[in-house]
Coordinates of C-alpha atoms in Angstrom, one line a residue:
M582 CA 88.2 76.3 66.0
E583 CA 91.7 76.8 64.7
S584 CA 92.7 77.2 61.1
T585 CA 95.4 74.8 60.1
A586 CA 96.8 77.1 57.4
A587 CA 99.6 78.5 59.6
P588 CA 101.3 76.8 62.5
H589 CA 101.7 78.8 65.7
P590 CA 99.7 81.9 64.6
V591 CA 100.2 83.7 67.9
L592 CA 104.0 83.5 67.7
R593 CA 104.1 84.2 64.0
T594 CA 101.9 87.3 64.3
A595 CA 103.7 88.6 67.3
V596 CA 107.1 88.2 65.8
L597 CA 106.2 89.8 62.5
S598 CA 104.4 92.7 64.2
G599 CA 107.0 93.2 66.8
V600 CA 110.0 93.2 64.4
I601 CA 108.2 95.6 62.0
T602 CA 107.4 97.9 65.0
G603 CA 110.9 97.9 66.2
A604 CA 112.2 98.6 62.7
L605 CA 109.8 101.6 62.5
C606 CA 111.1 102.9 65.8
I607 CA 114.7 102.6 64.5
A608 CA 113.7 104.3 61.3
W609 CA 112.2 107.2 63.3
V610 CA 115.5 107.7 65.1
M611 CA 117.4 107.5 61.8
F612 CA 114.9 110.0 60.3
L613 CA 115.6 112.4 63.2
Y614 CA 119.3 112.0 62.8
L615 CA 119.3 112.5 59.0
T616 CA 117.1 115.6 59.3
D617 CA 119.5 117.2 61.8
N618 CA 117.1 116.8 64.8
N619 CA 118.3 115.5 68.1
P620 CA 117.8 111.7 67.8
Y621 CA 117.9 111.4 71.6
G622 CA 115.6 114.3 72.4
P623 CA 111.9 114.7 73.0
K624 CA 111.0 114.0 69.4
R625 CA 112.3 110.5 69.8
T626 CA 109.4 109.7 72.2
L627 CA 106.9 110.1 69.4
S628 CA 107.8 106.6 68.4
D629 CA 106.6 105.4 71.9
F630 CA 103.1 105.1 70.4
F631 CA 104.2 102.5 67.8
P632 CA 104.2 99.4 70.1
P633 CA 100.7 100.0 71.5
I634 CA 99.3 100.4 68.0
A635 CA 101.2 97.3 66.9
A636 CA 99.9 95.3 69.9
V637 CA 96.3 96.1 69.0
S638 CA 97.0 95.6 65.3
S639 CA 98.5 92.1 66.0
Q640 CA 95.4 91.3 68.0
V641 CA 93.2 92.2 65.1
L642 CA 95.4 90.2 62.7
L643 CA 95.3 87.2 64.9
R644 CA 91.5 87.0 64.6
R645 CA 91.9 86.0 60.9
Y646 CA 93.3 82.6 62.1
Y647 CA 90.4 81.7 64.3
V648 CA 86.8 81.2 63.1
S649 CA 85.3 81.8 66.6
G650 CA 87.9 84.3 67.8
P651 CA 91.3 83.6 69.4
G652 CA 90.1 83.6 73.0
L653 CA 91.2 85.8 75.8
W654 CA 94.7 84.4 76.5
K655 CA 95.8 84.2 72.9
S656 CA 94.6 87.7 72.2
I657 CA 96.3 89.2 75.3
G658 CA 99.4 87.0 74.7
V659 CA 99.9 88.2 71.1
G660 CA 99.6 91.8 72.2
L661 CA 102.0 91.4 75.1
L662 CA 104.5 89.5 72.9
T663 CA 104.3 92.0 70.1
A664 CA 105.0 94.9 72.6
L665 CA 107.9 92.9 74.1
I666 CA 109.5 92.1 70.8
G667 CA 108.9 95.6 69.4
A668 CA 110.4 97.2 72.5
G669 CA 113.4 94.9 72.4
V670 CA 114.2 95.5 68.7
A671 CA 113.8 99.3 69.2
A672 CA 116.1 99.3 72.2
A673 CA 118.7 97.2 70.4
G674 CA 118.5 99.5 67.5
L675 CA 118.9 102.6 69.6
Y676 CA 121.8 101.0 71.4
T677 CA 123.5 100.2 68.1
F678 CA 122.9 103.7 66.8
A679 CA 124.3 105.3 69.9
R680 CA 127.4 103.1 69.8
L681 CA 128.0 103.8 66.1
A682 CA 127.1 107.5 65.9
D683 CA 129.4 110.3 66.9
A684 CA 129.7 110.6 70.7
R685 CA 129.3 114.3 70.4
L686 CA 125.6 113.7 69.7
I687 CA 125.1 112.5 73.2
E688 CA 127.1 115.5 74.6
Q689 CA 124.9 117.8 72.5
H690 CA 121.8 116.1 73.8
L691 CA 122.9 116.4 77.4
T692 CA 123.7 120.1 76.9
E693 CA 120.2 120.7 75.4
A694 CA 118.6 118.6 78.2
H695 CA 120.4 120.6 80.9
L696 CA 119.3 123.8 79.3
L697 CA 115.7 122.7 79.2
L698 CA 115.8 121.6 82.8
E699 CA 117.5 124.8 83.9
N700 CA 114.7 126.8 82.2
A701 CA 112.1 124.7 84.0
K702 CA 113.8 124.8 87.4
D703 CA 111.4 127.5 88.7
L704 CA 108.4 125.2 87.9
Y705 CA 110.0 122.4 89.7
L706 CA 110.8 124.5 92.8
K707 CA 107.2 125.7 93.1
Q708 CA 106.0 122.2 93.6
P709 CA 106.2 120.1 96.9
N710 CA 109.5 118.2 96.8
G711 CA 110.4 120.1 93.7
A712 CA 114.1 120.4 94.5
Q713 CA 114.3 116.6 94.9
Q714 CA 112.4 116.1 91.7
Y715 CA 114.7 118.4 89.8
A716 CA 117.8 116.7 91.2
A717 CA 116.4 113.3 90.4
T718 CA 115.5 114.3 86.8
L719 CA 118.9 115.8 86.3
K720 CA 120.6 112.7 87.7
G721 CA 118.4 110.4 85.7
L722 CA 119.3 111.8 82.3
A723 CA 120.7 109.0 80.0
H724 CA 124.3 109.5 79.1
T725 CA 125.5 106.2 77.7
P726 CA 124.2 104.0 74.9
A727 CA 123.1 101.4 77.4
A728 CA 121.1 104.0 79.4
F729 CA 119.4 105.2 76.2
A730 CA 118.5 101.6 75.2
Q731 CA 117.1 100.9 78.7
D732 CA 115.0 104.1 78.6
E733 CA 113.8 103.2 75.1
F734 CA 112.8 99.7 76.2
A735 CA 111.1 100.8 79.4
K736 CA 108.9 103.4 77.7
K737 CA 108.0 101.2 74.8
I738 CA 107.1 98.2 76.9
L739 CA 105.1 100.2 79.4
L740 CA 102.8 101.7 76.9
G741 CA 102.6 98.4 74.9
L742 CA 101.6 96.4 78.0
L743 CA 99.0 99.0 79.1
I744 CA 97.2 98.9 75.8
S745 CA 97.6 95.2 74.9
I746 CA 95.6 93.9 77.9
P747 CA 92.4 95.9 77.3
G748 CA 92.9 95.4 73.6
G749 CA 93.1 91.7 74.1
V750 CA 89.9 91.6 76.2
F751 CA 88.0 93.6 73.6
L752 CA 89.3 91.6 70.6
R753 CA 89.1 88.1 72.1
K754 CA 86.1 87.1 69.9

């Protein structure tokens, strides 16, 4: 049975949770920048856990609209949509940040990334196909605002989707 208090509870919950999640991801990048940390570096990936947490939280929040539970498809749907919106907002925010921030930040990030990869080169070369992996990793480094946004979106959506499906199954009733 549906509650009639709020129209479109799946959409409302997903949009609210997704936008808040994306804003938190943007806030994390800004925090890194303002504390003189590399906003494009490995610490940025700590915010990759926000969308999965938000997806499950939105599934829990959706349950308050339904007396007998939202059902499987609504529960999975709200999680997937939350992850999609959160990832999209985070990617748009990182793209905007990268476009507005000093371009030297990206150059500094690339210098640090090359140094880290150079230090790990021996580890790559000890593995089968290590030279190819090393070259692919070096070539795959993001170096434009669009590439950073694409990387941000891909990482956030992947984790969000992986967690929202089992979360939806578990929280359907």
